[in-house]
């Protein structure tokens, strides 16, 4: 079929456009594996094992259940002894203390295989009661006691949550006592600062035998001609004026003139000072509001 001149011009232009775009089209058809394998500029390499979590390590007192696939007669539930051993059928005493769960499974499977008892053993170790690796939470928490470390990536805030959180009257600064590399440690964790800054590294990782202590929060006392005399929690950077407001302010007979604070010094002696309203209070300060003479 003979095309008219306008159609011939159109098809010639279309052919030239296809030929000009052929290299780009061919490059687009190349395999994407090379592009995927090449690292993106400015992207830091991912460290090996960065996503790996530390496994739980079996300790004395732990009760575990051991089962072997397709061998129900070998299912055993026992307690890891103080020496770290546990008796298992056919292979006798197995040193499991100080080993991770996966390492304990591999050790039992190896002994079953080398002893000729099971050709291809598939062993599963399930901790039933964790008693060997525990952390004590003491002081002003809602549920003080000893809590197990079911994994080795438990932090202080996780354990505080297990203990029901800080009780009324507890301080915001947490004391952590333990041992690292054979040396005793003592750390203080400021919880409000930790969460305000959003620094996860400041939330210490726990180890077996650690002790978390929540001490009593600092208080101040106010008495005399105030609406609500008594002891109150000392907030951070609290001023004398804020303390008076906490106590409900002076009564109708009270006056802030001649206000006195009884403060115990480092030498144990009590000094009586006349503060300004903007002065900051110290722990255990005693504020006395006088009666107005007029």
XYZ file of C-alpha atoms in Angstrom:
294
model
C 0.000 0.000 0.000
C 1.399 3.363 -0.994
C 1.301 5.929 1.782
C 0.674 9.565 1.247
C 3.531 12.008 1.787
C 2.375 13.215 5.247
C 2.259 9.610 6.537
C 5.691 8.818 5.056
C 7.167 11.838 6.851
C 5.529 10.759 10.129
C 6.864 7.190 9.995
C 10.362 8.350 9.054
C 10.413 10.693 12.084
C 9.184 7.891 14.357
C 11.920 5.539 13.059
C 14.630 8.123 13.719
C 13.367 8.648 17.276
C 13.480 4.897 17.999
C 17.023 4.589 16.644
C 18.172 7.551 18.719
C 16.719 6.089 21.922
C 18.052 2.562 21.358
C 21.179 2.932 23.564
C 19.132 4.263 26.462
C 16.578 1.486 25.987
C 19.330 -1.157 25.944
C 20.898 0.251 29.077
C 17.521 0.140 30.794
C 17.282 -3.588 30.063
C 20.549 -4.439 31.869
C 20.178 -6.651 34.984
C 19.498 -4.794 38.186
C 21.799 -6.989 40.265
C 24.802 -4.764 39.643
C 22.854 -1.677 40.678
C 21.582 -3.396 43.809
C 25.031 -4.677 44.742
C 26.648 -1.272 44.388
C 26.475 0.717 47.652
C 24.711 4.029 47.624
C 27.072 6.953 48.098
C 26.993 8.308 51.614
C 25.347 5.194 53.101
C 27.329 3.703 56.005
C 27.876 -0.049 55.862
C 25.747 -2.179 58.179
C 27.845 -3.814 60.861
C 27.614 -7.575 61.061
C 25.498 -8.753 63.920
C 24.107 -5.276 64.570
C 20.604 -6.699 64.797
C 21.592 -9.725 66.840
C 20.350 -9.877 70.410
C 22.192 -11.503 73.230
C 20.806 -14.876 74.268
C 19.869 -15.902 77.742
C 22.583 -17.789 79.621
C 21.510 -20.694 81.798
C 22.454 -20.442 85.461
C 22.194 -22.470 88.679
C 18.616 -22.878 89.849
C 17.063 -22.597 86.392
C 14.445 -25.246 85.622
C 14.445 -26.265 81.958
C 12.537 -28.727 79.768
C 14.553 -30.658 77.189
C 12.892 -32.487 74.300
C 14.269 -34.409 71.320
C 12.272 -34.478 68.090
C 10.558 -37.844 67.492
C 11.974 -39.170 70.773
C 9.324 -38.434 73.401
C 10.940 -40.846 75.881
C 13.900 -38.473 76.160
C 11.788 -35.491 77.231
C 13.242 -34.296 80.535
C 12.493 -31.473 82.932
C 15.141 -30.708 85.494
C 16.991 -28.114 87.517
C 20.455 -26.842 86.740
C 22.529 -27.630 89.832
C 24.772 -25.227 91.716
C 27.712 -26.632 89.757
C 25.919 -25.874 86.480
C 25.239 -29.524 85.563
C 22.041 -31.345 84.657
C 21.508 -35.094 84.301
C 20.022 -36.194 80.984
C 18.998 -39.743 79.980
C 21.600 -41.864 78.131
C 24.384 -39.244 78.294
C 24.476 -38.543 82.039
C 25.628 -35.230 83.530
C 25.815 -32.334 81.066
C 27.460 -28.988 81.985
C 24.826 -26.458 80.944
C 25.495 -23.623 83.391
C 27.035 -20.595 81.727
C 25.895 -21.691 78.254
C 23.280 -20.031 76.103
C 20.128 -21.952 75.223
C 21.323 -22.626 71.672
C 24.745 -23.764 72.953
C 23.052 -26.123 75.422
C 20.937 -27.578 72.605
C 24.027 -28.103 70.453
C 25.947 -29.787 73.298
C 23.166 -32.265 74.094
C 22.655 -33.028 70.403
C 26.383 -33.664 69.937
C 26.546 -36.102 72.845
C 23.459 -37.966 71.650
C 24.948 -38.243 68.175
C 28.503 -39.195 69.179
C 27.154 -41.741 71.667
C 25.191 -43.419 68.916
C 21.853 -42.938 70.660
C 20.159 -40.687 68.061
C 21.394 -40.375 64.480
C 20.263 -36.805 63.775
C 19.024 -35.338 67.057
C 17.022 -32.128 67.037
C 17.117 -30.871 70.610
C 14.991 -28.102 72.100
C 15.772 -26.485 75.466
C 12.969 -24.427 77.006
C 13.530 -22.472 80.252
C 10.516 -23.095 82.498
C 11.558 -21.150 85.594
C 14.445 -18.708 85.514
C 16.102 -18.384 88.897
C 19.811 -18.355 88.228
C 20.094 -14.920 86.598
C 18.097 -12.412 88.577
C 18.087 -8.718 89.392
C 16.915 -7.250 92.695
C 14.710 -4.144 92.648
C 14.551 -2.476 96.060
C 13.381 0.723 97.668
C 10.442 2.895 96.703
C 8.911 0.776 93.917
C 5.403 -0.645 93.800
C 6.506 -4.299 93.674
C 9.999 -4.750 95.118
C 11.614 -8.152 94.748
C 13.853 -10.305 92.570
C 13.121 -10.553 88.867
C 14.635 -12.908 86.276
C 16.689 -11.799 83.305
C 14.945 -13.783 80.589
C 17.201 -12.188 77.985
C 20.470 -10.281 78.137
C 19.162 -7.118 76.537
C 17.075 -5.957 79.512
C 17.645 -2.371 80.602
C 16.976 -0.556 83.871
C 13.694 0.972 82.686
C 12.452 -2.465 81.564
C 13.088 -3.885 85.040
C 11.445 -0.886 86.711
C 8.361 -1.560 84.614
C 8.377 -5.178 85.829
C 8.494 -3.868 89.408
C 5.424 -1.706 88.838
C 7.276 1.576 88.456
C 8.414 4.070 91.063
C 6.101 4.335 94.052
C 4.830 7.555 95.586
C 7.675 9.217 97.405
C 10.358 7.612 95.258
C 13.184 9.599 93.745
C 13.724 10.207 90.031
C 17.391 9.227 90.312
C 17.919 5.451 90.222
C 20.970 3.796 91.742
C 22.392 0.730 89.969
C 24.916 -1.464 91.781
C 26.579 -4.497 90.227
C 29.735 -6.048 88.867
C 31.304 -5.624 85.436
C 34.438 -7.499 84.406
C 35.023 -8.496 88.004
C 34.937 -4.908 89.272
C 32.138 -3.359 91.359
C 30.232 -0.509 89.750
C 27.783 2.102 90.975
C 25.802 4.284 88.587
C 23.098 6.870 89.044
C 20.483 7.206 86.308
C 18.451 10.391 86.086
C 15.186 9.179 84.550
C 13.667 12.560 83.548
C 16.904 13.600 81.843
C 17.175 10.196 80.171
C 13.745 10.473 78.556
C 13.987 14.163 77.741
C 17.231 13.684 75.836
C 16.093 10.423 74.268
C 19.498 8.816 74.788
C 19.034 4.995 74.825
C 22.680 4.401 75.738
C 22.124 6.151 79.063
C 19.630 3.424 79.980
C 22.093 0.887 81.390
C 22.006 -2.752 80.331
C 21.516 -5.144 83.234
C 23.622 -8.153 84.184
C 22.915 -11.044 86.573
C 23.259 -10.053 90.206
C 22.578 -6.342 89.657
C 20.671 -4.384 92.285
C 18.406 -1.438 91.430
C 17.631 0.856 94.338
C 15.061 3.657 94.309
C 15.687 5.896 97.277
C 13.257 8.222 98.991
C 12.780 11.535 97.238
C 14.126 14.637 98.963
C 11.570 16.537 101.039
C 11.207 19.876 102.774
C 9.129 20.839 105.792
C 6.914 23.818 106.378
C 5.111 24.755 109.594
C 3.736 27.730 111.440
C 0.997 29.947 110.046
C 0.415 28.079 106.741
C -2.682 26.444 105.348
C -1.165 22.948 104.982
C 1.807 22.376 107.279
C 3.793 19.191 106.865
C 6.460 17.591 104.691
C 6.381 17.785 100.888
C 8.411 16.459 98.001
C 11.225 18.772 97.014
C 10.949 19.350 93.296
C 13.921 20.282 91.171
C 15.063 23.893 91.493
C 12.183 24.608 93.850
C 12.136 28.143 95.250
C 10.875 29.415 98.586
C 7.865 30.974 96.883
C 6.948 27.652 95.243
C 7.302 25.916 98.601
C 4.895 28.382 100.198
C 2.419 27.762 97.392
C 2.736 24.012 97.981
C 1.830 24.583 101.606
C -1.252 26.561 100.601
C 0.247 29.929 101.497
C 0.110 31.821 104.795
C -3.020 31.851 106.910
C -4.891 35.063 107.670
C -2.675 35.490 110.698
C 0.540 34.553 108.907
C 3.063 36.765 107.151
C 5.984 36.152 104.825
C 7.938 38.909 106.535
C 10.644 37.518 108.699
C 10.390 34.104 107.044
C 12.963 31.699 108.444
C 14.595 28.509 107.152
C 16.308 26.046 109.454
C 19.042 24.330 107.419
C 21.468 21.663 108.558
C 25.001 22.096 107.262
C 27.609 19.509 106.346
C 29.005 19.735 109.870
C 25.639 18.698 111.313
C 24.860 22.075 112.844
C 21.554 23.818 112.126
C 21.689 27.387 110.867
C 18.741 29.786 110.777
C 18.653 31.971 107.675
C 16.275 34.568 106.289
C 15.816 33.702 102.595
C 14.550 35.628 99.620
C 11.504 34.336 97.778
C 13.650 33.411 94.755
C 16.145 31.377 96.769
C 16.227 27.654 96.075
C 15.493 25.143 98.766
C 17.761 22.310 99.825
C 16.820 18.830 100.999
C 15.360 18.702 104.538
C 14.967 22.481 104.779
C 12.433 23.573 107.400
C 10.420 26.697 106.605
C 8.816 28.561 109.491
C 6.068 31.109 108.781
C 5.587 33.581 111.596
C 2.395 35.060 112.924
C 1.755 38.637 111.930
C 1.880 41.146 114.766
C -0.588 43.480 113.118
